[in-house]
């Protein structure tokens, strides 16, 4: 069964209904919760992924070619599922339609992914990827924070890593251009930066596309003295075949 944390004050009536026994949002099985166990097993199966960027790799391969050539500032990168049907619609409801009740099921999905539970246990601090103020006002809540506080409520700190500005659209840019676009977009709260020195940090986000945002944030944490950085994301956008 899918455990549910208390609703955010920003949750919509739809997310309240999602807490009640009903049809699975994917297969319409009854009674169920937002996503039944059978659909999780079918649409979010464990998969071999690169330890640096979470892209799919053949069994037995730990790092993709790009991460071997250009190692990202992450010690590990973990993803629960591929950003493909049925997840995009549910994630859009979570992020853009105020349905914060999805945070509980998605946190459960994350915990079921290989190595996520050990990473959370080993981490000293869990940081949600921050939103710029304007985007936070627009959405009403930070979806990464909603996930993080359900994954590790006693370790989550939403005020240590900050986003200083929103960046232009990243689509169509190369990886190098995306990274340049994000330069200076993240900072560590200066009066509390000492809390990162020598610590194991877990970054949490909902969707990872190119990885530029997470890599930039991880680099800022490294510069502040973090000893180990793991990224945990709900869904990873895989390259077109």
GROMACS .gro file of C-alpha atoms in nm:
model
  241
    1UNK     CA    1   0.000   0.000   0.000
    2UNK     CA    2   0.103   0.363  -0.047
    3UNK     CA    3   0.152   0.558   0.279
    4UNK     CA    4   0.055   0.924   0.268
    5UNK     CA    5   0.200   1.214   0.467
    6UNK     CA    6  -0.025   1.503   0.572
    7UNK     CA    7  -0.133   1.728   0.289
    8UNK     CA    8   0.048   2.053   0.218
    9UNK     CA    9  -0.175   2.358   0.272
   10UNK     CA   10  -0.136   2.416  -0.102
   11UNK     CA   11  -0.283   2.078  -0.200
   12UNK     CA   12  -0.584   2.091  -0.426
   13UNK     CA   13  -0.918   1.919  -0.379
   14UNK     CA   14  -0.798   1.670  -0.641
   15UNK     CA   15  -0.506   1.565  -0.426
   16UNK     CA   16  -0.743   1.520  -0.130
   17UNK     CA   17  -0.944   1.278  -0.339
   18UNK     CA   18  -0.622   1.102  -0.439
   19UNK     CA   19  -0.571   1.007  -0.073
   20UNK     CA   20  -0.892   0.807  -0.066
   21UNK     CA   21  -0.929   0.450  -0.197
   22UNK     CA   22  -1.017   0.486  -0.563
   23UNK     CA   23  -0.905   0.377  -0.906
   24UNK     CA   24  -0.536   0.355  -0.990
   25UNK     CA   25  -0.454   0.658  -1.205
   26UNK     CA   26  -0.279   0.433  -1.457
   27UNK     CA   27  -0.468   0.102  -1.492
   28UNK     CA   28  -0.796   0.207  -1.324
   29UNK     CA   29  -0.785  -0.091  -1.087
   30UNK     CA   30  -1.027  -0.064  -0.794
   31UNK     CA   31  -0.981  -0.018  -0.503
   32UNK     CA   32  -0.637   0.139  -0.513
   33UNK     CA   33  -0.437   0.453  -0.438
   34UNK     CA   34  -0.297   0.698  -0.698
   35UNK     CA   35  -0.072   0.428  -0.851
   36UNK     CA   36  -0.108   0.060  -0.769
   37UNK     CA   37   0.184  -0.169  -0.690
   38UNK     CA   38   0.142  -0.358  -1.017
   39UNK     CA   39   0.181  -0.037  -1.221
   40UNK     CA   40   0.486   0.067  -1.021
   41UNK     CA   41   0.643  -0.271  -1.094
   42UNK     CA   42   0.554  -0.241  -1.463
   43UNK     CA   43   0.639   0.124  -1.531
   44UNK     CA   44   0.921   0.188  -1.282
   45UNK     CA   45   1.125  -0.134  -1.286
   46UNK     CA   46   1.482  -0.127  -1.151
   47UNK     CA   47   1.723  -0.048  -1.435
   48UNK     CA   48   2.099  -0.022  -1.481
   49UNK     CA   49   2.187   0.348  -1.482
   50UNK     CA   50   2.506   0.551  -1.495
   51UNK     CA   51   2.631   0.639  -1.151
   52UNK     CA   52   2.720   0.991  -1.262
   53UNK     CA   53   2.412   1.106  -1.455
   54UNK     CA   54   2.150   0.827  -1.417
   55UNK     CA   55   2.118   0.761  -1.791
   56UNK     CA   56   2.056   0.396  -1.886
   57UNK     CA   57   2.368   0.185  -1.934
   58UNK     CA   58   2.421  -0.184  -2.018
   59UNK     CA   59   2.427  -0.426  -1.728
   60UNK     CA   60   2.767  -0.429  -1.561
   61UNK     CA   61   2.858  -0.075  -1.673
   62UNK     CA   62   2.889   0.178  -1.390
   63UNK     CA   63   2.951   0.500  -1.587
   64UNK     CA   64   2.846   0.618  -1.932
   65UNK     CA   65   3.108   0.737  -2.178
   66UNK     CA   66   3.030   1.106  -2.125
   67UNK     CA   67   3.072   1.079  -1.747
   68UNK     CA   68   3.401   0.893  -1.793
   69UNK     CA   69   3.530   1.173  -2.021
   70UNK     CA   70   3.379   1.460  -1.822
   71UNK     CA   71   3.309   1.344  -1.465
   72UNK     CA   72   3.020   1.540  -1.310
   73UNK     CA   73   3.055   1.681  -0.956
   74UNK     CA   74   2.842   1.399  -0.817
   75UNK     CA   75   2.953   1.088  -0.631
   76UNK     CA   76   2.627   0.917  -0.724
   77UNK     CA   77   2.312   0.992  -0.923
   78UNK     CA   78   1.998   0.783  -0.869
   79UNK     CA   79   1.666   0.787  -1.054
   80UNK     CA   80   1.347   0.597  -0.977
   81UNK     CA   81   1.203   0.583  -1.328
   82UNK     CA   82   1.231   0.704  -1.685
   83UNK     CA   83   1.039   1.021  -1.771
   84UNK     CA   84   0.791   0.839  -1.993
   85UNK     CA   85   0.425   0.742  -1.979
   86UNK     CA   86   0.253   0.734  -1.735
   87UNK     CA   87   0.475   0.955  -1.521
   88UNK     CA   88   0.479   1.290  -1.711
   89UNK     CA   89   0.106   1.353  -1.658
   90UNK     CA   90   0.126   1.271  -1.288
   91UNK     CA   91   0.438   1.483  -1.239
   92UNK     CA   92   0.272   1.774  -1.423
   93UNK     CA   93  -0.027   1.749  -1.189
   94UNK     CA   94   0.214   1.755  -0.896
   95UNK     CA   95   0.425   2.049  -1.018
   96UNK     CA   96   0.191   2.270  -1.215
   97UNK     CA   97  -0.162   2.198  -1.095
   98UNK     CA   98  -0.103   2.222  -0.720
   99UNK     CA   99  -0.166   1.855  -0.646
  100UNK     CA  100   0.087   1.827  -0.363
  101UNK     CA  101  -0.077   1.502  -0.249
  102UNK     CA  102   0.133   1.327  -0.515
  103UNK     CA  103   0.442   1.386  -0.299
  104UNK     CA  104   0.359   1.087  -0.078
  105UNK     CA  105   0.326   0.829  -0.358
  106UNK     CA  106   0.627   0.969  -0.541
  107UNK     CA  107   0.840   0.956  -0.226
  108UNK     CA  108   0.741   0.591  -0.185
  109UNK     CA  109   0.835   0.527  -0.547
  110UNK     CA  110   1.175   0.691  -0.486
  111UNK     CA  111   1.239   0.481  -0.176
  112UNK     CA  112   1.170   0.165  -0.376
  113UNK     CA  113   1.448   0.245  -0.626
  114UNK     CA  114   1.781   0.064  -0.578
  115UNK     CA  115   2.032   0.239  -0.351
  116UNK     CA  116   1.804   0.531  -0.261
  117UNK     CA  117   1.735   0.414   0.093
  118UNK     CA  118   2.105   0.357   0.172
  119UNK     CA  119   2.192   0.698   0.025
  120UNK     CA  120   1.934   0.869   0.246
  121UNK     CA  121   2.057   0.685   0.552
  122UNK     CA  122   2.421   0.772   0.479
  123UNK     CA  123   2.348   1.139   0.407
  124UNK     CA  124   2.400   1.402   0.674
  125UNK     CA  125   2.189   1.670   0.503
  126UNK     CA  126   1.911   1.639   0.244
  127UNK     CA  127   1.866   1.946   0.025
  128UNK     CA  128   1.578   2.002  -0.218
  129UNK     CA  129   1.671   2.170  -0.543
  130UNK     CA  130   1.556   2.529  -0.481
  131UNK     CA  131   1.318   2.740  -0.687
  132UNK     CA  132   1.357   3.109  -0.761
  133UNK     CA  133   1.114   3.328  -0.565
  134UNK     CA  134   0.896   3.406  -0.864
  135UNK     CA  135   0.856   3.041  -0.958
  136UNK     CA  136   0.783   2.951  -0.596
  137UNK     CA  137   0.506   3.213  -0.578
  138UNK     CA  138   0.365   3.088  -0.907
  139UNK     CA  139   0.348   2.722  -0.799
  140UNK     CA  140   0.271   2.771  -0.432
  141UNK     CA  141   0.524   2.513  -0.316
  142UNK     CA  142   0.857   2.361  -0.416
  143UNK     CA  143   0.792   2.010  -0.541
  144UNK     CA  144   1.149   1.903  -0.461
  145UNK     CA  145   1.101   2.015  -0.101
  146UNK     CA  146   0.773   1.823  -0.078
  147UNK     CA  147   0.959   1.508  -0.185
  148UNK     CA  148   1.263   1.568   0.035
  149UNK     CA  149   1.070   1.624   0.355
  150UNK     CA  150   0.884   1.297   0.306
  151UNK     CA  151   1.202   1.108   0.227
  152UNK     CA  152   1.403   1.241   0.522
  153UNK     CA  153   1.204   1.479   0.744
  154UNK     CA  154   1.472   1.513   1.012
  155UNK     CA  155   1.756   1.578   0.764
  156UNK     CA  156   1.588   1.808   0.513
  157UNK     CA  157   1.700   2.171   0.502
  158UNK     CA  158   1.520   2.393   0.252
  159UNK     CA  159   1.707   2.715   0.334
  160UNK     CA  160   2.072   2.615   0.297
  161UNK     CA  161   2.090   2.597  -0.084
  162UNK     CA  162   1.925   2.893  -0.257
  163UNK     CA  163   1.840   2.988  -0.614
  164UNK     CA  164   1.923   3.348  -0.692
  165UNK     CA  165   1.747   3.383  -1.026
  166UNK     CA  166   1.542   3.207  -1.289
  167UNK     CA  167   1.733   3.118  -1.604
  168UNK     CA  168   1.629   3.138  -1.971
  169UNK     CA  169   1.497   2.826  -2.140
  170UNK     CA  170   1.761   2.555  -2.167
  171UNK     CA  171   1.609   2.363  -2.456
  172UNK     CA  172   1.827   2.349  -2.765
  173UNK     CA  173   2.146   2.437  -2.578
  174UNK     CA  174   2.453   2.214  -2.556
  175UNK     CA  175   2.561   2.080  -2.218
  176UNK     CA  176   2.839   2.339  -2.197
  177UNK     CA  177   2.599   2.623  -2.285
  178UNK     CA  178   2.346   2.499  -2.030
  179UNK     CA  179   2.613   2.506  -1.760
  180UNK     CA  180   2.716   2.860  -1.858
  181UNK     CA  181   2.350   2.964  -1.855
  182UNK     CA  182   2.324   2.849  -1.492
  183UNK     CA  183   2.644   3.009  -1.366
  184UNK     CA  184   2.567   3.198  -1.045
  185UNK     CA  185   2.209   3.069  -1.026
  186UNK     CA  186   2.273   2.877  -0.701
  187UNK     CA  187   2.437   2.988  -0.378
  188UNK     CA  188   2.483   2.850  -0.029
  189UNK     CA  189   2.335   3.066   0.248
  190UNK     CA  190   2.656   3.240   0.361
  191UNK     CA  191   2.590   3.244   0.736
  192UNK     CA  192   2.526   2.868   0.736
  193UNK     CA  193   2.779   2.749   0.480
  194UNK     CA  194   2.991   2.593   0.756
  195UNK     CA  195   2.723   2.325   0.800
  196UNK     CA  196   2.834   2.170   0.469
  197UNK     CA  197   3.202   2.125   0.549
  198UNK     CA  198   3.295   1.760   0.545
  199UNK     CA  199   2.930   1.650   0.523
  200UNK     CA  200   2.755   1.398   0.300
  201UNK     CA  201   2.483   1.580   0.107
  202UNK     CA  202   2.183   1.438  -0.079
  203UNK     CA  203   2.024   1.660  -0.347
  204UNK     CA  204   1.659   1.584  -0.431
  205UNK     CA  205   1.471   1.685  -0.745
  206UNK     CA  206   1.169   1.568  -0.940
  207UNK     CA  207   1.290   1.551  -1.303
  208UNK     CA  208   1.644   1.548  -1.442
  209UNK     CA  209   1.673   1.643  -1.809
  210UNK     CA  210   2.028   1.737  -1.911
  211UNK     CA  211   2.159   1.738  -1.555
  212UNK     CA  212   2.291   2.095  -1.588
  213UNK     CA  213   2.095   2.230  -1.290
  214UNK     CA  214   2.189   1.946  -1.058
  215UNK     CA  215   2.554   1.954  -1.169
  216UNK     CA  216   2.571   2.330  -1.111
  217UNK     CA  217   2.415   2.300  -0.766
  218UNK     CA  218   2.648   2.012  -0.678
  219UNK     CA  219   2.950   2.218  -0.781
  220UNK     CA  220   2.838   2.499  -0.548
  221UNK     CA  221   2.806   2.248  -0.263
  222UNK     CA  222   3.153   2.112  -0.338
  223UNK     CA  223   3.298   2.462  -0.328
  224UNK     CA  224   3.133   2.511   0.013
  225UNK     CA  225   3.314   2.204   0.144
  226UNK     CA  226   3.069   1.916   0.102
  227UNK     CA  227   3.264   1.590   0.112
  228UNK     CA  228   3.017   1.375  -0.081
  229UNK     CA  229   2.719   1.466  -0.301
  230UNK     CA  230   2.449   1.226  -0.418
  231UNK     CA  231   2.159   1.332  -0.641
  232UNK     CA  232   1.824   1.154  -0.614
  233UNK     CA  233   1.562   1.227  -0.879
  234UNK     CA  234   1.215   1.090  -0.936
  235UNK     CA  235   1.239   1.069  -1.316
  236UNK     CA  236   1.521   1.086  -1.568
  237UNK     CA  237   1.467   1.204  -1.924
  238UNK     CA  238   1.641   0.950  -2.144
  239UNK     CA  239   1.794   1.049  -2.479
  240UNK     CA  240   1.590   0.972  -2.793
  241UNK     CA  241   1.666   0.641  -2.957
   0.00000   0.00000   0.00000
